[in-house]
CSV table of C-alpha atoms in Angstrom, one decimal:
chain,number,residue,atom,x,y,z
A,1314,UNK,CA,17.1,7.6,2.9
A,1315,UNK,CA,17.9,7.5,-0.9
A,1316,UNK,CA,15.5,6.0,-3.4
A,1317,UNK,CA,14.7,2.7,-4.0
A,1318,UNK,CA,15.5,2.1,-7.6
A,1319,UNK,CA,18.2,3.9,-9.7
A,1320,UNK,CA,16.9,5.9,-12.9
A,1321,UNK,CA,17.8,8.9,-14.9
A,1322,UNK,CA,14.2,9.4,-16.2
A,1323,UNK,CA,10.6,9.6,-14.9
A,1324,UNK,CA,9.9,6.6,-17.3
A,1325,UNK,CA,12.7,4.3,-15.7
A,1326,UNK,CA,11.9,5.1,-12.4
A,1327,UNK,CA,8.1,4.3,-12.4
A,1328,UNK,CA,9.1,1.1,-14.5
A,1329,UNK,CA,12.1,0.2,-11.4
A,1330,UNK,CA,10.0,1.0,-8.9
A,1331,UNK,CA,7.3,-1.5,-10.4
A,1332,UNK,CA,9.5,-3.7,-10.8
A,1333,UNK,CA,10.7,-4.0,-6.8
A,1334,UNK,CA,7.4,-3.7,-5.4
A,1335,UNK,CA,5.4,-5.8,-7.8
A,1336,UNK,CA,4.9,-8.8,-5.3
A,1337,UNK,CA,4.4,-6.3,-2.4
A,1338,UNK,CA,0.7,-6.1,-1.1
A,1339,UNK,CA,0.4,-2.3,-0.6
A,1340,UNK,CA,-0.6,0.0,-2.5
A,1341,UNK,CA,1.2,2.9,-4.7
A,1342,UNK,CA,-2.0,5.2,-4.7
A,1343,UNK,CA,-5.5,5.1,-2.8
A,1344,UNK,CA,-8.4,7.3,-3.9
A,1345,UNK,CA,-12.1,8.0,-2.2
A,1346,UNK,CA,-15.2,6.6,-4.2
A,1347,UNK,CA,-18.4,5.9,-3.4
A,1348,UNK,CA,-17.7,6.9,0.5
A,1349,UNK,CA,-14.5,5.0,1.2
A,1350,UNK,CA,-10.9,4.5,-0.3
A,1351,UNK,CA,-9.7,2.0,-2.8
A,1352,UNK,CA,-6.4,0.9,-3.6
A,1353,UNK,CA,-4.6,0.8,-6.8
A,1354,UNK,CA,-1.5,-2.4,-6.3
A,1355,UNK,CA,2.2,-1.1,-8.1
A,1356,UNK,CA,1.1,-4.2,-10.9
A,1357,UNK,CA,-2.0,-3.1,-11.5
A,1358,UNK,CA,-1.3,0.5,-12.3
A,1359,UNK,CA,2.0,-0.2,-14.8
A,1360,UNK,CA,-1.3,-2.2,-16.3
A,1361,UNK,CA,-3.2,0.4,-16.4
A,1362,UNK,CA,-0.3,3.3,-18.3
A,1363,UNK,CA,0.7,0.6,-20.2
A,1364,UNK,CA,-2.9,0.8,-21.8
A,1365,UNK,CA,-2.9,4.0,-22.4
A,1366,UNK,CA,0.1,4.6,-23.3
A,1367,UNK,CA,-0.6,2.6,-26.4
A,1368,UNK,CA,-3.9,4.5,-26.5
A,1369,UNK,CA,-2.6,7.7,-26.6
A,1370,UNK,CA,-0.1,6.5,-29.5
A,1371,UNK,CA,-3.3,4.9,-31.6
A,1372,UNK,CA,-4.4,8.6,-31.7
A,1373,UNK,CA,-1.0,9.7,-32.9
A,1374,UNK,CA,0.8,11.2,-29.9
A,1375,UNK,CA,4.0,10.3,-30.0
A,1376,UNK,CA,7.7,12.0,-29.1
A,1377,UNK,CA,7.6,16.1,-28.4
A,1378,UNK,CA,3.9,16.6,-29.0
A,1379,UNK,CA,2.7,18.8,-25.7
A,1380,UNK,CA,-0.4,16.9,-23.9
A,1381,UNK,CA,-2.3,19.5,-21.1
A,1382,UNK,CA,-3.8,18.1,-18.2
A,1383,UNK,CA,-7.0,20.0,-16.5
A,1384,UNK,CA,-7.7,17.8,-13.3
A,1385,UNK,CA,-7.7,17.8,-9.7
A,1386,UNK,CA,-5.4,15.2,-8.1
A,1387,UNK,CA,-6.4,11.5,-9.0
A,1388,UNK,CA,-5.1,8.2,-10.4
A,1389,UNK,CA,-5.7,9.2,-14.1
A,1390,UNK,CA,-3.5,12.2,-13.2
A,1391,UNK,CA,-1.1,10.0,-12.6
A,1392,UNK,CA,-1.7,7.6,-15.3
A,1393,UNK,CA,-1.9,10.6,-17.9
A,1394,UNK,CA,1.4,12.2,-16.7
A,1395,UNK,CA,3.4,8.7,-16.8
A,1396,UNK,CA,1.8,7.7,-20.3
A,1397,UNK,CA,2.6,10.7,-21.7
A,1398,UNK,CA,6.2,10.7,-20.6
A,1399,UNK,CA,6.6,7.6,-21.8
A,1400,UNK,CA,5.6,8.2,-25.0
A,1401,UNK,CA,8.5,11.0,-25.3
A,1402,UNK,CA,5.7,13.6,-25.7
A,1403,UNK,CA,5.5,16.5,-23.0
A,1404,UNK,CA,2.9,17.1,-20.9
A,1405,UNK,CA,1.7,20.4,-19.7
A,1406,UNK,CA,-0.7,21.0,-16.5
A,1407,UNK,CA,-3.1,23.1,-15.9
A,1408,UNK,CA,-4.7,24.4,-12.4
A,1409,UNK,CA,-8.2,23.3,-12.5
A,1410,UNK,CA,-9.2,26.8,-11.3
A,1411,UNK,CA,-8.2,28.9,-14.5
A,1412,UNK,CA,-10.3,30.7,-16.8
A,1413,UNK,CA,-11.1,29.5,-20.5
A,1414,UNK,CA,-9.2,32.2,-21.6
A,1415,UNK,CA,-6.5,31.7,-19.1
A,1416,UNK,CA,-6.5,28.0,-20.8
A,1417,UNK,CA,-6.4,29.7,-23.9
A,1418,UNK,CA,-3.3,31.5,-24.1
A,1419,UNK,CA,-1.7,28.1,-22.4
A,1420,UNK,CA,-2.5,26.0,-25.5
A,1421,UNK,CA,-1.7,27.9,-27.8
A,1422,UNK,CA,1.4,29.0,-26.2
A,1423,UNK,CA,2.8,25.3,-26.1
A,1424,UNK,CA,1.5,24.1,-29.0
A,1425,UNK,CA,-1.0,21.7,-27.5
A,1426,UNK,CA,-1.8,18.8,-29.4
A,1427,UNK,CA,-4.1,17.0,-27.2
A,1428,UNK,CA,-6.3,18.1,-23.9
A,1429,UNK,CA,-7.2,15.5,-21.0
A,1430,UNK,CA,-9.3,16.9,-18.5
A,1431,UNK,CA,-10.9,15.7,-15.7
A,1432,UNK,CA,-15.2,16.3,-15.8
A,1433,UNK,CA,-17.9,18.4,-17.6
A,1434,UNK,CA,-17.2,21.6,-16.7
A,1435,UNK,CA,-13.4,21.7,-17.5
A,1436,UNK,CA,-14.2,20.2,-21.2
A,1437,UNK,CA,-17.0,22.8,-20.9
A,1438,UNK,CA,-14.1,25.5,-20.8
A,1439,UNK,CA,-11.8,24.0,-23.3
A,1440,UNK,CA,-14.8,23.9,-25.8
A,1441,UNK,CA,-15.4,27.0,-25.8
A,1442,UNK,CA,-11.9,28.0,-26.7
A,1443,UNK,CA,-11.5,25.3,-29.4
A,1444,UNK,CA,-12.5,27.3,-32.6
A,1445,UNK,CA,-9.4,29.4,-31.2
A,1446,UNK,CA,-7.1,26.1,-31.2
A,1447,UNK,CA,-6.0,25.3,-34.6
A,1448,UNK,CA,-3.2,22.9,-33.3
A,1449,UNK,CA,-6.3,20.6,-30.4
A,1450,UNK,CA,-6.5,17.2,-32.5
A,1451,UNK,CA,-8.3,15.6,-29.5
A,1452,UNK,CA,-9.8,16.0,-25.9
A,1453,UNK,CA,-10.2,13.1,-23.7
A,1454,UNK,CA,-12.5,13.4,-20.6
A,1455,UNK,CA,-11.7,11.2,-17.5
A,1456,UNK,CA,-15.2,10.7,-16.4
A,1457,UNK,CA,-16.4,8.9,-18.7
A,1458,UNK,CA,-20.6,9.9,-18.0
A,1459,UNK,CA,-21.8,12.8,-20.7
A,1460,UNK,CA,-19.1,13.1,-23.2
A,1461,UNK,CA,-20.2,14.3,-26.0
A,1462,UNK,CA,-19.4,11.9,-28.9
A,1463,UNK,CA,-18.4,15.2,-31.5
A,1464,UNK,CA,-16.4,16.8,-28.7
A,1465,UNK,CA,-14.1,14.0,-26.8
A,1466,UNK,CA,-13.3,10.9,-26.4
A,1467,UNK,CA,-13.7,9.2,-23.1
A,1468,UNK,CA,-10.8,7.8,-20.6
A,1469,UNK,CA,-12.2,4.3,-20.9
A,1470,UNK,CA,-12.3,4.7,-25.0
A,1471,UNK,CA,-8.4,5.6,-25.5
A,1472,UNK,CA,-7.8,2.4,-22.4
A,1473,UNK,CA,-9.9,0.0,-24.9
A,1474,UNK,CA,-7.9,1.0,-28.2
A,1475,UNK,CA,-4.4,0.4,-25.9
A,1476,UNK,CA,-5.6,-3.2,-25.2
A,1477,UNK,CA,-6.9,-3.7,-28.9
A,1478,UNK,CA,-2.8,-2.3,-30.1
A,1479,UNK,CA,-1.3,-4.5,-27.3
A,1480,UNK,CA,-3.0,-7.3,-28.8
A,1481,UNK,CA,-2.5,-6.7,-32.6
A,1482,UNK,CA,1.4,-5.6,-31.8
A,1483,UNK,CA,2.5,-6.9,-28.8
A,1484,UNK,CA,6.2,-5.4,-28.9
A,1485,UNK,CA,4.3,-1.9,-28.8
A,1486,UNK,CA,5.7,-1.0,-25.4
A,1487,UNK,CA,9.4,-2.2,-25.8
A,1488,UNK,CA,9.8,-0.3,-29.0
A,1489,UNK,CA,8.6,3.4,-26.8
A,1490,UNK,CA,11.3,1.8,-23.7
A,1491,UNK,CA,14.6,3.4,-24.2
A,1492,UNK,CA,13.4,6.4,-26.5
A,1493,UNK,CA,13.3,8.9,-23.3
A,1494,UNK,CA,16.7,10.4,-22.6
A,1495,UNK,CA,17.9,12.7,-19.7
A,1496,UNK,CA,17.8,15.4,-21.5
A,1497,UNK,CA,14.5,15.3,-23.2
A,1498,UNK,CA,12.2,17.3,-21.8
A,1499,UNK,CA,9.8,16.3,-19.9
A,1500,UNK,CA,6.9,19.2,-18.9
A,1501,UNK,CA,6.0,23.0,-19.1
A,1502,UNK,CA,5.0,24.0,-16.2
A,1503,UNK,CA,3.2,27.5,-16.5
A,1504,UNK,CA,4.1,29.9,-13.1
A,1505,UNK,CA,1.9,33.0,-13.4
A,1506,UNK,CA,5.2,35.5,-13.0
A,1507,UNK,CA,5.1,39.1,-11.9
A,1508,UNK,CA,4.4,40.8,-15.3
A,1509,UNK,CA,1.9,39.8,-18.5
A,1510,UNK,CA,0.9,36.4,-19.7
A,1511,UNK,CA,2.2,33.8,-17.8
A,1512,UNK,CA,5.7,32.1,-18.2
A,1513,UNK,CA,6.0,28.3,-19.4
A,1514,UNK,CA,9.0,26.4,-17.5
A,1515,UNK,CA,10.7,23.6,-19.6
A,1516,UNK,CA,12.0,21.2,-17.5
A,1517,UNK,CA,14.0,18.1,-18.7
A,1518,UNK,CA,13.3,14.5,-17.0
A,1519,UNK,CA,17.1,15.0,-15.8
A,1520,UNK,CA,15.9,18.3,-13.8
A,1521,UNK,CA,13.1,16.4,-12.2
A,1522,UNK,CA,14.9,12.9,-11.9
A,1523,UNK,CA,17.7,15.3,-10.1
A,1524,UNK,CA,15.8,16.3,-7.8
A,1525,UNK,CA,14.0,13.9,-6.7
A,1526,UNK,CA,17.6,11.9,-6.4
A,1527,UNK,CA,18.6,14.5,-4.4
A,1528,UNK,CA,15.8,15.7,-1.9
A,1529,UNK,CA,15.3,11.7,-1.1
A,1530,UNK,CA,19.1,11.6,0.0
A,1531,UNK,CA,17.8,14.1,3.2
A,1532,UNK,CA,14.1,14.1,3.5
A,1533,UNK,CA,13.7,10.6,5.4
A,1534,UNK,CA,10.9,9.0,3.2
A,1535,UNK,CA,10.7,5.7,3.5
A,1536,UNK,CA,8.7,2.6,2.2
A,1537,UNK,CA,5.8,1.7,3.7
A,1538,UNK,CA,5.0,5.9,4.6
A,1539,UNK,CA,2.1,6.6,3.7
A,1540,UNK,CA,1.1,10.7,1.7
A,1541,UNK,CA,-1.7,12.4,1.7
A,1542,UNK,CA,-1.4,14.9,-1.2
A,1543,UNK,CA,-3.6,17.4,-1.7
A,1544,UNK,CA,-1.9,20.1,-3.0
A,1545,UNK,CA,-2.1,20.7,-7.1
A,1546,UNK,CA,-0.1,18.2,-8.9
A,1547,UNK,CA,0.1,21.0,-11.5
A,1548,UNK,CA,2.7,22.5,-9.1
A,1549,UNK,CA,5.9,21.7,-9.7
A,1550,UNK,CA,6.5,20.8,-5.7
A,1551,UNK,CA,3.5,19.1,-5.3
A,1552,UNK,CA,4.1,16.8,-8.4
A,1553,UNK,CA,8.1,16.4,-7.0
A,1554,UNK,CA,7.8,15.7,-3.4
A,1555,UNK,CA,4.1,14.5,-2.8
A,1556,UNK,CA,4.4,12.4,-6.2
A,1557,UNK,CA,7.9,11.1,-8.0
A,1558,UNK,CA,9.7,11.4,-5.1
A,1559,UNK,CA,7.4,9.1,-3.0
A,1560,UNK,CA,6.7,6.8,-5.3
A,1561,UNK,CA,10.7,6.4,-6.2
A,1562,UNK,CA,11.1,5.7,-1.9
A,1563,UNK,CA,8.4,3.0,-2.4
A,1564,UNK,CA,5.5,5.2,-0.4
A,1565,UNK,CA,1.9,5.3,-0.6
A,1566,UNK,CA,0.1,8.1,-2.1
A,1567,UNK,CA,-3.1,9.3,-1.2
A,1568,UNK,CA,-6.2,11.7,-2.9
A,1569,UNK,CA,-7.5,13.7,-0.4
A,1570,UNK,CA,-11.0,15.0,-1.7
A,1571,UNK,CA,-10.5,18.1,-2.0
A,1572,UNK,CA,-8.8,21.2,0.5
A,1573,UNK,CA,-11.8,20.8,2.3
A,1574,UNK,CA,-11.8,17.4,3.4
A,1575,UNK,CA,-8.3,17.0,4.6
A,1576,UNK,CA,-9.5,16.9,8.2
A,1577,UNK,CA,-11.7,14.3,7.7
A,1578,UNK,CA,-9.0,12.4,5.3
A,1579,UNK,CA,-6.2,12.7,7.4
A,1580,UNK,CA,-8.3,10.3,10.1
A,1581,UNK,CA,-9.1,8.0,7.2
A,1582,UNK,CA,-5.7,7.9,5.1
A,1583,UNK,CA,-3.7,8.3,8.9
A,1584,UNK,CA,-0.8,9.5,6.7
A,1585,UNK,CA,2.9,9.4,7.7
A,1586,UNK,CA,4.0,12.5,5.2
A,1587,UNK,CA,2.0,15.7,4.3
A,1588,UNK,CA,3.4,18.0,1.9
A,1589,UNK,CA,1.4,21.0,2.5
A,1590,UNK,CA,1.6,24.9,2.4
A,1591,UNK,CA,1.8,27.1,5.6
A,1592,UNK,CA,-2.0,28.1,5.0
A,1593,UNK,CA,-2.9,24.6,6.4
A,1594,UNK,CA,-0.7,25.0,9.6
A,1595,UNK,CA,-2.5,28.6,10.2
A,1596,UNK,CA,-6.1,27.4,9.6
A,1597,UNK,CA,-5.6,24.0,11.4
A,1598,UNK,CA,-4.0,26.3,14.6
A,1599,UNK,CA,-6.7,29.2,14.7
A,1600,UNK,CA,-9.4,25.8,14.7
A,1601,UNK,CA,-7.7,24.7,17.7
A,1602,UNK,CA,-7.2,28.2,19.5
A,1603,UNK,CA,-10.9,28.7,18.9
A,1604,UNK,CA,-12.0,25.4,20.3
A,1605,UNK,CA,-9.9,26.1,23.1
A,1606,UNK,CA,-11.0,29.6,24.3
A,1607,UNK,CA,-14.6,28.3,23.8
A,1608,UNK,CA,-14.0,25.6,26.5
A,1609,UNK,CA,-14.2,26.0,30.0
A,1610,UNK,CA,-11.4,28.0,32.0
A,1611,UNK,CA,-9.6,25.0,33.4
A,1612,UNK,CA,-9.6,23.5,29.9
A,1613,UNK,CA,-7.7,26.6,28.4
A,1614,UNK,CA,-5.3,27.2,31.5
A,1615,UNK,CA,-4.2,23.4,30.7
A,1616,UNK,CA,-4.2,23.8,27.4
A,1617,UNK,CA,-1.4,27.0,27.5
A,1618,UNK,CA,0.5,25.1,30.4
A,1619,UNK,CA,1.4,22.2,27.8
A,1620,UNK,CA,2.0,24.4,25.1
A,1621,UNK,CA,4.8,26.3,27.3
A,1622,UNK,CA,5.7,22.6,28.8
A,1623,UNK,CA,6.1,21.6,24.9
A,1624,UNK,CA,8.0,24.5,24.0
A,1625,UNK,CA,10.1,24.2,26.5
A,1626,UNK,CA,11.0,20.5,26.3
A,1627,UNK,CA,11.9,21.0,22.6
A,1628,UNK,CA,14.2,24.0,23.4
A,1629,UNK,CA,16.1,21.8,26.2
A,1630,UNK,CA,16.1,18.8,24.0
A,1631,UNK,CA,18.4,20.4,21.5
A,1632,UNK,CA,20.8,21.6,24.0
A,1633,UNK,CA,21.4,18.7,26.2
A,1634,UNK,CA,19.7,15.8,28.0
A,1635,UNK,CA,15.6,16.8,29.9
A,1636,UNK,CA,15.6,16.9,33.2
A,1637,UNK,CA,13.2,14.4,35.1
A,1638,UNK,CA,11.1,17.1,36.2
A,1639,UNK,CA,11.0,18.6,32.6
A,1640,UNK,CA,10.6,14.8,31.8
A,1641,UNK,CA,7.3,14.5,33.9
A,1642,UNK,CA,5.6,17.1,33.1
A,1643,UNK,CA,6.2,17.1,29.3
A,1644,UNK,CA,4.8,13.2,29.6
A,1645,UNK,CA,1.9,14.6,31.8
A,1646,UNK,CA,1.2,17.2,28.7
A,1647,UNK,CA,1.1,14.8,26.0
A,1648,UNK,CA,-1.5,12.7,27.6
A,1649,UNK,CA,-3.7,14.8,27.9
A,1650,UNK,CA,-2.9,17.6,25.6
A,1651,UNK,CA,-0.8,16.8,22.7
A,1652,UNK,CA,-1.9,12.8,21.9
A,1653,UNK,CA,-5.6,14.3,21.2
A,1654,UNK,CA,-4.3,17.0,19.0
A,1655,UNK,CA,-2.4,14.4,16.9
A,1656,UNK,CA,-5.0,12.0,16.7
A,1657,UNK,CA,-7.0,15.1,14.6
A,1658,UNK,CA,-4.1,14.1,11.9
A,1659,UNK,CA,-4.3,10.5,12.0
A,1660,UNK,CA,-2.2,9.8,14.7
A,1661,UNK,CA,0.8,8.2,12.6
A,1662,UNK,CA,2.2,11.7,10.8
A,1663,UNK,CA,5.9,12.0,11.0
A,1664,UNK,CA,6.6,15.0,9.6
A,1665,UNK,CA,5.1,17.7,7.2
A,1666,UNK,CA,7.2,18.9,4.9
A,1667,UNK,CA,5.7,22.7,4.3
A,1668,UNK,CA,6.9,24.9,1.0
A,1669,UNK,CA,5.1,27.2,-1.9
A,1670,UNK,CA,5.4,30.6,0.6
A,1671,UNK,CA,7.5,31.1,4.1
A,1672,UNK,CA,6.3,29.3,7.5
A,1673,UNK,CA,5.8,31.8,10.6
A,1674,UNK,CA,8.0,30.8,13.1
A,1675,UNK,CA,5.4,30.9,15.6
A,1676,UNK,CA,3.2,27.9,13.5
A,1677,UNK,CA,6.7,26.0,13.5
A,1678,UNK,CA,7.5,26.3,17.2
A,1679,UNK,CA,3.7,25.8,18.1
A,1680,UNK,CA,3.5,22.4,16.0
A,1681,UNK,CA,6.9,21.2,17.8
A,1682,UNK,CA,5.5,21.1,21.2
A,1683,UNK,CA,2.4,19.4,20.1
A,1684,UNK,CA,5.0,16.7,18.7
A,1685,UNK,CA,4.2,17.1,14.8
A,1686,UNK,CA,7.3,18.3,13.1
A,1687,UNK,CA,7.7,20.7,10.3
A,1688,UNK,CA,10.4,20.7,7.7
A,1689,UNK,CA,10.3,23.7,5.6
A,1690,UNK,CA,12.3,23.7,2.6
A,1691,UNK,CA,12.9,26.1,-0.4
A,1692,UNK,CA,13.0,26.6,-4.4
A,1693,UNK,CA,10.9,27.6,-7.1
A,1694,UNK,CA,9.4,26.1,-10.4
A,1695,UNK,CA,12.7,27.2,-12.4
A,1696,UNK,CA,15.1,24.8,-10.1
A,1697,UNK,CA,12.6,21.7,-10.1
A,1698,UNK,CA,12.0,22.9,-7.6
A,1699,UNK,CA,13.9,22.2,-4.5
A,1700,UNK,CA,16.9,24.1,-3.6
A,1701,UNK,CA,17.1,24.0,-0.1
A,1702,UNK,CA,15.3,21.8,3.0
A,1703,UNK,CA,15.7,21.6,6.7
A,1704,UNK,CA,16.0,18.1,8.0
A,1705,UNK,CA,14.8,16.4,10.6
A,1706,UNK,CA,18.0,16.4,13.0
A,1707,UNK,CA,18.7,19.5,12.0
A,1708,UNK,CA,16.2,22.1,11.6
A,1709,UNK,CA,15.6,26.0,12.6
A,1710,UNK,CA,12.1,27.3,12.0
A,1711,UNK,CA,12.6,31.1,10.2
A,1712,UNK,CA,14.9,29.3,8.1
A,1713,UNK,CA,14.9,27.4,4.8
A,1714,UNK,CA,17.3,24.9,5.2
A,1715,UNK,CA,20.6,23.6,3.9
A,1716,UNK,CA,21.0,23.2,0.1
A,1717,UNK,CA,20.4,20.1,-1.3
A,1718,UNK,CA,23.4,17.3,-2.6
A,1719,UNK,CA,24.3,19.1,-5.9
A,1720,UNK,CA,23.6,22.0,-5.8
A,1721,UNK,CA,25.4,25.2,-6.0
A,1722,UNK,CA,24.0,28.4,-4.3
A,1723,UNK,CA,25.3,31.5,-3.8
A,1724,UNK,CA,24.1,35.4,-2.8
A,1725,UNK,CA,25.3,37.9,-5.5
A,1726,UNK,CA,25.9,41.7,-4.0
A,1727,UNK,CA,23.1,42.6,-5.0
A,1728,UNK,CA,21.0,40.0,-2.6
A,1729,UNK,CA,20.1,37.3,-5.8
A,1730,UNK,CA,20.3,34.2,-5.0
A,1731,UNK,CA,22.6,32.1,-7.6
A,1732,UNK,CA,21.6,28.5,-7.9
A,1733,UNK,CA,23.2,26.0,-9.9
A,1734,UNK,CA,22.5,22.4,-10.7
């Protein structure tokens, strides 16, 4: 399905997509506090970057100035990223897991003017770096409990001095609207290379707005699905597929806690979508092959019978029309094999969509006969990043994919893939 709105920049699509959904009752993003998820309406969060987008210009960010972000995934991600944009600056994220000095090299690199990171002990890194970081006019903490006054300001301070601009210059935000062009850029994302320092990618809001336009016109989102993201959104297909391109298809996006809650938020969130990695798939099957040959012997032969009885079915299903007999015993199989193994998901996942390294064809054929479906897709941080995706009609697991609307791609003589786009 293509997206819902039309845009040609990150700005103009979060501002369409607002725009269509505004009166609808669910939610763009959802987030665990205090023991249970919360939900965050399309209105309330253009309220909510509107303030600080007008906060971040009271403390002087405007168009081109490079903005890091050190957080796990959260709705102030989101909020930072889309305030940023809109200003015209350029944001730059940062994985939560590097070193000070790692940071280091990063600011300096991109000529960082500001730092928002997430808690204590990421402004704990950054501090110790800052004597280093000549060009750091501010840091800006998220969590708002034990920021010290000398060293940051808090989320909630730079919220209160957007409401105090909107009300002294009301016309704030229409004088930033139409300042973003296609061919502005729009983030540097850092990829850690082969060789040296790592490499800052500078990709445009055209690049990303491309993409996004593109992978929607094959990957079947649609709105109403609900994501459970949990990969970085400092990764560049994280931030593409599990991020702008839901939210330009009108999904829902949720936080998981962290990689090691997934299991238990998958039953909460019951997501329609996962982008993941092929890590998940391995650890999620060696669970379940465990469990399995720790159960009783009539337990595991049944188990193997349905797998074969699934793999079979999908194999014949591609080829021509089941058999009854294939018919009965794959329906036999799924009650009381495969419907408990999808219920450990949610029980309402359509498809993964799994990318970042290649998917063992044994994980892809395994997950088929259970009845969860894995589209594996291709590209790297350079190309924004998609390249290639199977689909859901029309899939082969060991493979990558067709190449997206678009794009050009070739194989040189000497085995390089050429893309173009």
């Amino acid at each position: 399905m293509p997206v819902s709105v039309e845009f040609s920049t990150i700005p103009e699509m979060f501002t369409n997509v607002v725009r269509k959904f505004e009166s609808d009752p669910r939610p763009v993003l959802m987030y665990k506090a205090n023991g249970k998820y919360h939900s965050i309406s399309y209105p309330e969060l253009k309220r909510r970057v509107d303030r600080f987008t007008c906060g971040l210009s009271s403390l002087g960010i405007q168009r081109g100035d490079r903005v890091a972000i050190i957080s796990e995934n959260r709705p102030e991600w989101v909020i930072s990223d889309l305030a940023i944009v809109t200003l015209g600056a350029v944001d730059v994220p940062l994985y939560p897991t590097l070193t000070a000095k790692q940071n280091e090299f990063i600011f300096k690199d991109a000529g960082v003017k500001c730092i928002i990171v997430s808690n204590q002990f990421q402004l704990n890194k950054v501090m110790r770096t800052m004597p280093e970081l000549k060009d750091v006019q501010r840091v800006i903490l998220m969590n708002d409990k034990g920021a010290p006054k000398d060293s940051a300001i808090s989320f909630a301070t730079v919220m209160e001095l957007g409401s105090k601009l909107q009300e002294t210059n009301p016309q704030c935000l229409q004088s930033l609207s139409g300042t973003v062009h296609p061919e502005d850029l729009l983030t540097i994302i850092y990829t850690s290379g082969t060789t040296g320092n790592p490499k800052g990618v500078m990709l445009t809001h055209g690049n990303l707005a491309s993409n996004v336009i593109s992978a929607a016109k094959v990957i079947q989102i649609k709105p109403g699905d609900r994501f459970l993201s949990f990969l970085p959104l400092s990764h560049s297909f994280e931030r593409m597929a599990g991020y702008y391109a839901a939210m330009a298809c009108g999904a829902t996006i949720a936080y998981a806690e962290s990689i090691e809650t997934v299991r238990e938020n998958m039953l909460e969130v019951q997501p329609t979508i996962i982008p993941t990695v092929p890590r998940l798939f391995e650890r999620i099957h060696s669970r379940i092959l465990k469990q399995v040959d720790g159960g009783s012997s009539f337990k595991r032969k049944l188990f193997y019978w349905a797998i074969e009885i699934g793999k079979d079915y999908a194999y014949v299903r591609k080829q021509r029309p089941v058999g009854l007999e294939l018919k009965i015993k794959h329906a036999i199989a799924d009650k009381l094999v495969f419907s408990k193994l999808r219920a450990r998901t949610g029980g309402k996942v359509r498809f993964f969509v799994s990318g970042g390294a290649a998917l063992a064809q044994e994980f892809g054929e395994f997950f088929e006969a259970v009845g969860l479906k894995i589209i594996e897709g291709y590209g790297l941080t350079e190309t924004s990043p998609v390249l290639t995706v199977n689909l859901l009609n029309d899939y082969k697991f060991g493979s990558v994919g067709k190449v997206l609307p678009g794009i050009k791609l070739k194989i040189a003589e000497d085995g390089e893939i050429l893309a173009r786009g």
